Tab-separated table of C-alpha atoms in Angstrom:
chain	number	residue	atom	x	y	z
A	23	MET	CA	-13.091	24.165	-17.598
A	24	GLN	CA	-14.170	23.307	-14.078
A	25	MET	CA	-15.594	19.865	-13.520
A	26	HIS	CA	-18.222	19.071	-10.908
A	27	ILE	CA	-17.174	16.000	-8.914
A	28	ILE	CA	-19.924	13.963	-7.301
A	29	LYS	CA	-19.147	13.654	-3.600
A	30	LYS	CA	-19.521	10.427	-1.661
A	31	GLU	CA	-21.749	12.049	0.951
A	32	ASP	CA	-24.271	12.714	-1.829
A	33	LEU	CA	-24.782	8.963	-2.094
A	34	LYS	CA	-26.876	9.084	1.054
A	35	ASN	CA	-29.367	11.321	-0.763
A	36	HIS	CA	-29.959	8.605	-3.401
A	37	ILE	CA	-29.379	11.110	-6.208
A	38	PHE	CA	-27.824	8.409	-8.349
A	39	ILE	CA	-31.131	6.771	-9.076
A	40	ASP	CA	-31.253	9.392	-11.831
A	41	HIS	CA	-28.918	7.987	-14.503
A	42	THR	CA	-28.981	11.293	-16.368
A	43	LEU	CA	-26.830	12.956	-13.705
A	44	ILE	CA	-24.213	10.207	-13.879
A	45	ILE	CA	-24.165	10.307	-17.690
A	46	ASN	CA	-23.604	14.080	-17.617
A	47	GLU	CA	-20.717	13.613	-15.190
A	48	ILE	CA	-19.154	10.910	-17.361
A	49	GLU	CA	-19.273	13.135	-20.447
A	50	ARG	CA	-17.822	16.067	-18.519
A	51	SER	CA	-15.046	13.933	-17.085
A	52	ILE	CA	-14.034	12.628	-20.523
A	53	LYS	CA	-13.398	16.210	-21.648
A	54	PHE	CA	-11.932	17.294	-18.315
A	55	TYR	CA	-9.365	14.496	-18.318
A	56	ASN	CA	-8.699	15.045	-22.014
A	57	TRP	CA	-9.266	11.646	-23.567
A	58	ASP	CA	-12.197	12.559	-25.791
A	59	PHE	CA	-9.825	12.596	-28.777
A	60	ILE	CA	-10.003	8.770	-29.083
A	61	LEU	CA	-13.811	8.535	-29.216
A	62	SER	CA	-14.090	9.008	-32.970
A	63	SER	CA	-11.695	6.064	-33.455
A	64	LEU	CA	-13.830	3.622	-31.470
A	65	PRO	CA	-16.126	1.267	-33.398
A	66	SER	CA	-19.890	1.337	-33.053
A	67	GLY	CA	-21.061	-0.574	-29.980
A	68	SER	CA	-18.170	0.458	-27.703
A	69	PHE	CA	-18.617	0.921	-23.950
A	70	LEU	CA	-16.828	2.563	-21.054
A	71	VAL	CA	-16.800	-0.019	-18.248
A	72	GLY	CA	-15.522	-0.859	-14.788
A	73	GLY	CA	-13.568	1.162	-12.272
A	74	TYR	CA	-13.694	4.523	-14.059
A	75	ILE	CA	-17.475	4.722	-13.672
A	76	ARG	CA	-17.314	3.368	-10.114
A	77	ASP	CA	-14.717	5.922	-9.035
A	78	LEU	CA	-16.517	8.781	-10.738
A	79	ILE	CA	-19.706	7.995	-8.822
A	80	LEU	CA	-17.707	7.873	-5.581
A	81	GLY	CA	-15.847	11.098	-6.352
A	82	ARG	CA	-12.514	9.246	-6.428
A	83	LEU	CA	-11.226	10.147	-9.879
A	84	ASN	CA	-7.857	11.865	-9.688
A	85	TYR	CA	-5.163	12.903	-12.112
A	86	VAL	CA	-3.868	9.361	-12.553
A	87	ILE	CA	-6.615	8.000	-14.780
A	88	ASP	CA	-7.154	4.421	-15.930
A	89	VAL	CA	-9.817	3.868	-18.561
A	90	ASP	CA	-11.353	0.513	-19.526
A	91	ILE	CA	-13.159	0.279	-22.846
A	92	LEU	CA	-15.070	-2.673	-24.304
A	93	VAL	CA	-15.311	-2.991	-28.086
A	94	PRO	CA	-17.419	-5.562	-30.026
A	95	LYS	CA	-14.357	-7.338	-31.483
A	96	ASN	CA	-10.758	-6.955	-32.698
A	97	ALA	CA	-9.533	-4.999	-29.682
A	98	ILE	CA	-5.885	-5.467	-30.689
A	99	ASN	CA	-6.490	-3.932	-34.114
A	100	VAL	CA	-8.572	-1.100	-32.666
A	101	GLY	CA	-5.933	-0.324	-30.044
A	102	LYS	CA	-3.073	-0.437	-32.553
A	103	LYS	CA	-4.805	2.048	-34.846
A	104	ILE	CA	-5.488	4.449	-31.951
A	105	ALA	CA	-1.906	4.173	-30.675
A	106	ASP	CA	-0.478	4.823	-34.151
A	107	LYS	CA	-2.824	7.706	-34.876
A	108	PHE	CA	-2.273	9.540	-31.590
A	109	GLU	CA	1.311	8.426	-30.842
A	110	GLY	CA	0.594	6.341	-27.766
A	111	LYS	CA	2.624	3.440	-26.405
A	112	PHE	CA	0.975	0.163	-27.447
A	113	ILE	CA	1.126	-2.966	-25.262
A	114	ILE	CA	-0.626	-6.303	-25.815
A	115	LEU	CA	-1.719	-7.426	-22.339
A	116	ASP	CA	-3.392	-10.689	-23.320
A	117	GLU	CA	-3.314	-11.806	-26.932
A	118	ALA	CA	-5.575	-14.819	-26.332
A	119	ARG	CA	-8.269	-12.712	-24.679
A	120	ASP	CA	-7.736	-9.769	-27.042
A	121	VAL	CA	-6.759	-7.139	-24.450
A	122	VAL	CA	-4.406	-4.202	-25.091
A	123	ARG	CA	-3.185	-1.083	-23.303
A	124	ILE	CA	-2.400	2.304	-24.781
A	125	ILE	CA	-0.355	4.669	-22.642
A	126	PHE	CA	-0.366	8.405	-23.222
A	127	LYS	CA	1.388	11.004	-21.093
A	128	HIS	CA	-1.598	11.648	-18.869
A	129	ILE	CA	-3.689	8.513	-19.136
A	130	SER	CA	-3.700	4.727	-19.543
A	131	ILE	CA	-6.429	3.129	-21.669
A	132	ASP	CA	-7.195	-0.606	-21.732
A	133	ILE	CA	-9.252	-1.930	-24.627
A	134	ALA	CA	-10.774	-5.418	-24.609
A	135	SER	CA	-13.109	-7.311	-26.899
A	136	GLN	CA	-16.569	-8.132	-25.655
A	137	ILE	CA	-16.663	-11.781	-24.593
A	138	SER	CA	-20.405	-12.426	-24.627
A	139	PRO	CA	-22.943	-11.722	-27.372
A	140	SER	CA	-24.739	-9.287	-25.044
A	141	ILE	CA	-23.241	-6.435	-23.017
A	142	ASP	CA	-25.536	-7.402	-20.120
A	143	ILE	CA	-24.148	-10.946	-20.032
A	144	ASP	CA	-20.611	-9.590	-20.291
A	145	LEU	CA	-21.171	-7.276	-17.325
A	146	LEU	CA	-22.725	-10.038	-15.254
A	147	SER	CA	-19.523	-12.038	-15.669
A	148	ARG	CA	-17.465	-9.325	-13.949
A	149	ASP	CA	-16.109	-9.637	-10.415
A	150	PHE	CA	-18.441	-7.363	-8.401
A	151	SER	CA	-21.666	-5.518	-9.059
A	152	ILE	CA	-19.958	-2.147	-8.462
A	153	ASN	CA	-17.621	-2.897	-11.381
A	154	ALA	CA	-20.390	-4.184	-13.647
A	155	ILE	CA	-21.637	-0.809	-14.887
A	156	ALA	CA	-21.178	0.335	-18.499
A	157	PHE	CA	-21.723	3.544	-20.424
A	158	SER	CA	-22.616	3.393	-24.116
A	159	PHE	CA	-20.656	6.017	-26.047
A	160	GLU	CA	-23.039	5.674	-28.945
A	161	GLU	CA	-26.438	5.655	-27.205
A	162	LYS	CA	-25.447	7.822	-24.212
A	163	LEU	CA	-26.968	5.500	-21.648
A	164	LEU	CA	-25.940	3.443	-18.625
A	165	ILE	CA	-26.217	-0.321	-18.453
A	166	ASP	CA	-26.387	-1.657	-14.912
A	167	PRO	CA	-27.804	-5.221	-14.965
A	168	SER	CA	-26.722	-6.113	-11.416
A	169	ASN	CA	-27.729	-2.858	-9.658
A	170	GLY	CA	-24.130	-1.814	-9.082
A	171	ILE	CA	-25.107	1.848	-8.685
A	172	LYS	CA	-27.444	0.924	-5.836
A	173	ASP	CA	-24.659	-1.086	-4.198
A	174	LEU	CA	-22.394	1.957	-4.471
A	175	GLN	CA	-25.052	3.988	-2.697
A	176	LEU	CA	-25.228	1.371	0.039
A	177	ALA	CA	-21.405	0.920	0.197
A	178	PHE	CA	-22.033	-2.779	-0.322
A	179	LEU	CA	-19.766	-5.339	-1.992
A	180	ARG	CA	-21.248	-8.424	-3.613
A	181	THR	CA	-20.707	-10.635	-6.626
A	182	ASN	CA	-23.166	-11.979	-9.168
A	183	SER	CA	-21.875	-15.532	-8.942
A	184	LYS	CA	-19.175	-17.592	-7.267
A	185	GLN	CA	-17.890	-18.603	-10.669
A	186	ASN	CA	-16.982	-14.984	-11.399
A	187	LEU	CA	-14.439	-15.071	-8.596
A	188	LEU	CA	-13.211	-18.560	-9.368
A	189	ASP	CA	-12.479	-17.486	-12.949
A	190	ASP	CA	-9.806	-15.241	-11.435
A	191	PRO	CA	-9.142	-16.034	-7.746
A	192	LEU	CA	-7.295	-12.730	-7.339
A	193	ARG	CA	-10.760	-11.250	-7.031
A	194	ILE	CA	-10.925	-12.893	-3.591
A	195	LEU	CA	-8.097	-10.632	-2.466
A	196	ARG	CA	-9.592	-7.665	-4.283
A	197	CYS	CA	-12.505	-7.802	-1.836
A	198	PHE	CA	-10.125	-6.689	0.895
A	199	ARG	CA	-8.798	-3.917	-1.313
A	200	PHE	CA	-12.299	-2.473	-1.623
A	201	ILE	CA	-12.774	-2.737	2.134
A	202	SER	CA	-9.497	-0.859	2.600
A	203	GLU	CA	-9.951	1.778	-0.081
A	204	LEU	CA	-13.730	2.264	-0.115
A	205	ASP	CA	-14.797	1.262	3.416
A	206	PHE	CA	-17.428	-1.091	1.982
A	207	ASN	CA	-19.395	-3.748	3.805
A	208	VAL	CA	-19.216	-7.256	2.357
A	209	ASP	CA	-22.142	-9.512	1.544
A	210	VAL	CA	-22.348	-12.460	3.957
A	211	THR	CA	-22.562	-14.901	1.064
A	212	LEU	CA	-19.372	-13.430	-0.375
A	213	ILE	CA	-17.607	-13.782	2.985
A	214	ASP	CA	-18.580	-17.461	3.164
A	215	PHE	CA	-17.264	-17.948	-0.336
A	216	ILE	CA	-13.934	-16.292	0.550
A	217	LYS	CA	-13.506	-18.562	3.537
A	218	THR	CA	-14.193	-21.636	1.441
A	219	TYR	CA	-12.046	-20.836	-1.584
A	220	LYS	CA	-9.260	-18.639	-0.184
A	221	ASN	CA	-6.625	-21.275	-1.036
A	222	GLN	CA	-7.387	-20.712	-4.711
A	223	LEU	CA	-5.082	-17.717	-4.414
A	224	ARG	CA	-2.196	-20.140	-4.846
A	225	LEU	CA	-3.171	-20.284	-8.534
A	226	VAL	CA	-2.579	-16.551	-9.007
A	227	ALA	CA	0.720	-15.040	-10.150
A	228	ASN	CA	2.676	-13.714	-7.172
A	229	GLU	CA	3.258	-10.351	-8.831
A	230	ARG	CA	-0.503	-9.777	-9.062
A	231	ILE	CA	-0.990	-10.668	-5.405
A	232	ASN	CA	1.809	-8.273	-4.480
A	233	TYR	CA	0.007	-5.456	-6.311
A	234	GLU	CA	-3.253	-6.063	-4.446
A	235	ILE	CA	-1.489	-6.230	-1.072
A	236	GLN	CA	0.274	-2.939	-1.795
A	237	ARG	CA	-3.130	-1.368	-2.444
A	238	ILE	CA	-4.683	-2.942	0.663
A	239	ILE	CA	-2.026	-1.719	3.106
A	240	ARG	CA	-2.277	1.828	1.738
A	241	GLY	CA	-6.042	2.270	1.922
A	242	LYS	CA	-7.656	4.644	4.402
A	243	LYS	CA	-9.418	1.716	6.092
A	244	ALA	CA	-6.482	-0.685	5.838
A	245	SER	CA	-6.774	-1.721	9.481
A	246	GLN	CA	-10.279	-3.112	8.870
A	247	ALA	CA	-9.043	-5.113	5.894
A	248	ILE	CA	-6.036	-6.441	7.829
A	249	ILE	CA	-8.294	-7.538	10.692
A	250	LEU	CA	-10.395	-9.624	8.281
A	251	ILE	CA	-7.364	-10.993	6.422
A	252	ASN	CA	-5.983	-12.296	9.701
A	253	LYS	CA	-9.369	-13.485	10.926
A	254	PHE	CA	-9.979	-15.521	7.765
A	255	LYS	CA	-6.307	-16.656	7.582
A	256	ILE	CA	-6.127	-15.641	3.949
A	257	PHE	CA	-2.387	-16.175	3.607
A	258	ASP	CA	-2.051	-19.416	5.534
A	259	TYR	CA	-1.538	-21.220	2.231
A	260	ILE	CA	1.838	-19.529	1.755
A	261	GLN	CA	3.095	-18.911	5.297
A	262	SER	CA	5.941	-20.997	6.673
A	263	GLU	CA	5.795	-19.327	10.078
A	264	LYS	CA	2.597	-19.069	12.084
A	265	ASN	CA	3.960	-16.877	14.883
A	266	LEU	CA	3.178	-13.539	13.263
A	267	ILE	CA	2.643	-10.240	15.030
A	268	PHE	CA	-1.092	-9.974	15.562
A	269	LEU	CA	-2.199	-6.823	17.379
A	270	ASP	CA	-5.725	-5.765	18.177
A	271	LEU	CA	-5.948	-3.012	15.583
A	272	GLU	CA	-9.315	-1.856	16.864
A	273	LYS	CA	-7.629	-0.705	20.074
A	274	ILE	CA	-4.756	1.169	18.451
A	275	ASN	CA	-4.968	4.953	18.249
A	276	PHE	CA	-3.522	6.234	14.979
A	277	GLU	CA	-4.518	9.848	15.597
A	278	GLU	CA	-1.110	10.857	16.957
A	279	PHE	CA	0.361	10.293	13.496
A	280	ASN	CA	0.267	13.047	10.911
A	281	LYS	CA	-0.784	12.505	7.295
A	282	PHE	CA	2.769	11.929	6.035
A	283	GLU	CA	3.536	9.415	8.785
A	284	LYS	CA	0.326	7.488	8.148
A	285	GLU	CA	0.999	7.228	4.432
A	286	LYS	CA	4.667	6.303	4.783
A	287	PHE	CA	4.806	4.085	7.866
A	288	LEU	CA	1.412	2.455	8.424
A	289	PRO	CA	1.703	0.221	5.312
A	290	LEU	CA	4.866	-1.341	6.764
A	291	PHE	CA	3.152	-1.735	10.128
A	292	TYR	CA	0.271	-3.598	8.458
A	293	LEU	CA	2.525	-5.719	6.288
A	294	VAL	CA	4.470	-7.118	9.237
A	295	GLN	CA	1.220	-8.535	10.611
A	296	ILE	CA	0.079	-10.529	7.592
A	297	LEU	CA	3.195	-12.011	5.958
A	298	ASP	CA	6.345	-13.737	7.184
A	299	GLU	CA	9.731	-13.401	5.509
A	300	PHE	CA	9.282	-16.539	3.424
A	301	SER	CA	5.978	-15.243	2.051
A	302	LEU	CA	7.401	-11.804	1.326
A	303	LYS	CA	10.133	-13.348	-0.792
A	304	ASN	CA	7.701	-15.591	-2.671
A	305	LEU	CA	5.364	-12.701	-3.351
A	306	LYS	CA	8.175	-10.645	-4.885
A	307	PHE	CA	8.484	-7.943	-2.252
A	308	SER	CA	11.662	-5.899	-2.523
A	309	LYS	CA	14.819	-6.602	-0.527
A	310	SER	CA	14.349	-3.241	1.165
A	311	GLU	CA	10.814	-4.097	2.312
A	312	ILE	CA	11.909	-7.516	3.571
A	313	SER	CA	14.866	-5.997	5.449
A	314	LYS	CA	12.580	-3.511	7.199
A	315	ILE	CA	10.100	-6.226	8.146
A	316	ARG	CA	12.946	-8.333	9.528
A	317	LEU	CA	14.052	-5.460	11.789
A	318	LEU	CA	10.524	-4.747	13.028
A	319	ARG	CA	10.005	-8.397	13.895
A	320	LYS	CA	13.387	-8.651	15.622
A	321	TRP	CA	12.664	-5.761	17.968
A	322	ASN	CA	9.066	-6.790	18.546
A	323	LEU	CA	10.249	-10.250	19.627
A	324	LEU	CA	12.657	-8.582	22.065
A	325	LEU	CA	9.726	-6.660	23.520
A	326	LYS	CA	7.997	-9.941	24.229
A	327	VAL	CA	10.830	-11.084	26.524
A	328	GLN	CA	11.924	-7.721	27.908
A	329	ASN	CA	9.875	-4.692	28.922
A	330	ILE	CA	10.817	-1.529	27.048
A	331	TYR	CA	11.310	0.188	30.425
A	332	GLU	CA	14.072	-2.314	31.193
A	333	PHE	CA	16.163	-1.596	28.097
A	334	ASN	CA	19.631	-0.357	29.024
A	335	GLU	CA	21.468	2.445	27.235
A	336	ARG	CA	23.105	0.162	24.709
A	337	GLU	CA	19.810	-1.584	23.844
A	338	ARG	CA	17.965	1.711	23.433
A	339	PHE	CA	20.751	3.107	21.284
A	340	ASP	CA	20.852	-0.012	19.092
A	341	LEU	CA	17.075	0.136	18.708
A	342	HIS	CA	17.138	3.737	17.484
A	343	GLN	CA	20.134	3.138	15.281
A	344	GLU	CA	18.553	0.169	13.509
A	345	LEU	CA	15.007	1.538	13.336
A	346	GLU	CA	15.733	5.226	12.793
A	347	THR	CA	14.259	5.445	9.286
A	348	ILE	CA	11.128	3.400	10.109
A	349	LEU	CA	10.613	4.133	13.802
A	350	PRO	CA	6.962	5.294	13.476
A	351	SER	CA	6.134	1.790	12.172
A	352	PHE	CA	7.587	0.348	15.369
A	353	ILE	CA	6.074	2.833	17.832
A	354	LEU	CA	2.675	1.195	17.431
A	355	PHE	CA	4.041	-1.961	19.085
A	356	LEU	CA	4.767	0.042	22.242
A	357	PRO	CA	2.372	1.056	25.036
A	358	LYS	CA	0.143	3.990	24.065
A	359	SER	CA	1.860	6.200	26.640
A	360	PHE	CA	4.960	6.163	24.424
A	361	TYR	CA	3.323	7.408	21.236
A	362	ILE	CA	3.432	11.179	21.716
A	363	ASN	CA	6.878	11.354	23.307
A	364	TRP	CA	8.574	9.049	20.820
A	365	LEU	CA	6.911	10.654	17.792
A	366	THR	CA	7.823	14.137	19.016
A	367	ARG	CA	11.436	13.166	19.541
A	368	TRP	CA	11.636	11.316	16.235
A	369	ARG	CA	10.279	14.374	14.423
A	370	ASP	CA	13.122	16.410	15.907
A	371	LYS	CA	16.009	15.729	13.513
A	372	ASP	CA	18.454	17.195	16.062
A	373	ASP	CA	17.590	14.560	18.666
A	374	LYS	CA	20.843	12.576	18.782
A	375	LEU	CA	19.301	9.450	20.326
A	376	PHE	CA	16.402	9.166	17.901
A	377	HIS	CA	18.672	10.131	14.996
A	378	PRO	CA	22.124	8.737	15.882
A	379	SER	CA	24.985	10.534	14.190
A	380	ASN	CA	28.748	10.999	14.399
A	381	LEU	CA	30.616	14.100	15.491
A	382	ILE	CA	33.739	13.082	13.560
A	383	LYS	CA	34.059	11.237	10.263
A	384	GLY	CA	35.912	7.918	10.075
A	385	ASN	CA	38.829	9.289	8.029
A	386	VAL	CA	39.503	11.961	10.646
A	387	LEU	CA	39.370	9.378	13.442
A	388	LYS	CA	41.858	7.183	11.603
A	389	LYS	CA	44.293	10.086	11.392
A	390	TYR	CA	44.073	11.214	15.018
A	391	LEU	CA	43.725	7.785	16.612
A	392	LYS	CA	46.275	6.190	14.292
A	393	ILE	CA	44.114	3.212	13.359
A	394	GLN	CA	43.157	1.630	10.052
A	395	ASP	CA	39.887	0.494	8.496
A	396	GLY	CA	38.578	-2.538	10.335
A	397	PRO	CA	36.446	-3.717	13.252
A	398	THR	CA	38.146	-1.424	15.773
A	399	LEU	CA	37.359	1.698	13.760
A	400	GLY	CA	33.705	0.652	13.455
A	401	LYS	CA	33.418	0.021	17.187
A	402	VAL	CA	34.992	3.382	18.068
A	403	ILE	CA	32.606	5.205	15.737
A	404	ASN	CA	29.639	3.362	17.265
A	405	TYR	CA	30.842	4.119	20.827
A	406	LEU	CA	31.297	7.841	20.116
A	407	SER	CA	27.905	7.982	18.413
A	408	MET	CA	26.289	6.515	21.539
A	409	GLU	CA	28.149	9.004	23.767
A	410	LEU	CA	26.822	11.804	21.574
A	411	ALA	CA	23.289	10.374	21.742
A	412	TYR	CA	23.315	10.509	25.542
A	413	ASN	CA	24.785	14.017	25.657
A	414	ARG	CA	28.159	12.930	27.000
A	415	LEU	CA	30.098	14.345	24.086
A	416	ASN	CA	30.293	18.048	23.298
A	417	ASN	CA	33.169	18.784	20.927
A	418	PHE	CA	35.971	17.481	18.736
A	419	ASP	CA	38.614	17.353	21.476
A	420	GLU	CA	36.360	15.316	23.771
A	421	ALA	CA	35.642	12.875	20.946
A	422	ILE	CA	39.368	12.315	20.249
A	423	TYR	CA	40.112	11.937	23.954
A	424	LYS	CA	37.289	9.448	24.517
A	425	GLY	CA	38.219	7.579	21.376
A	426	LYS	CA	41.789	7.119	22.600
A	427	GLN	CA	40.516	5.980	25.999
A	428	TRP	CA	38.221	3.422	24.407
A	429	ILE	CA	41.037	2.000	22.269
A	430	GLN	CA	43.320	1.660	25.283
A	431	GLN	CA	40.632	-0.224	27.205
A	432	ASN	CA	38.997	-2.281	24.481
A	433	ALA	CA	40.994	-2.586	21.286
A	434	PRO	CA	42.910	-5.809	20.599
A	435	LYS	CA	46.646	-5.567	20.293
A	436	CYS	CA	46.447	-6.238	16.564
A	437	ASP	CA	43.719	-4.736	14.419
């Protein structure tokens, strides 16, 4: 079965005023993504809601599918029966609010109980109009009380009330995720609200904030979101250091980077500009991420006091040795004239300066140089690696000879 995906460029033609087309696409997608088997187990008055409908309209559904379903009541019982019947993994997300998740091999389904007596009122209590669209499984119709479909056509982000965002302040940060992922414009009233209540983020669990940041820094329009985050000082409430690395992202040319490099290294480049080390730790970022940020900041601070053209051999070698695995994230801190040359050399895995290596392993050096494990061995290995990087080392015999020379000139009498 081949499914027709609605493309974002079609939005400009206003074809989505016709709800029938969207309904047909929803029903096709349910079969295409193979979750129609649960429909007969849903109670009367159930609705498909939220991001699934939004992403379908925007042509953003992919093979990692998250489904949100609203049932009239007893979501935990409904979810448990579906999980048992179809052998899904059952998780209670929020017992007080009656929200569960069922995980199958290919799909994750969240089921929640309707909060308000009317589906319209329930939808109007959601974060943004673009997420306040529902599809009735039973009546085969769309419910869109806040004109979310129109806002999708206009690529416009707005909320129905300030209280909706205050009920869960994480929604303040989610605005920037939609800017990053969807390239949406934000309602002026919503921007004013964000500025006023941004410190409410301190009430949100750090793990949830981490998740939103990870989404923001990986969006196709992440630079626009980062610009606004810095402009509105969203994370001032948690920062201990104010001297962050703020670059004019509008002037940076990312076109020299290929798709892989953009996906792998730009998120780290964005992250270093919005959070200091203290904040990263508080927000539960990994030790690996924090270590990488620490290195990027260290070398960027050196650039502030010393021009890259003035780096000597040792400084250049140390830079490439420490930043080898994340160098594309650092290149953007350099003058534009460096981009092509440094990226080209970094892409060449045989470039010994951009990918420092050793001609001889430590155990072999210990045997031929008659030294033991310790500081001297580490320094010899580092010295020979630098000689190799600058093409002053060609073979095994030269390495042993230079190693012996270095020990005679530099090693302490006792190692």
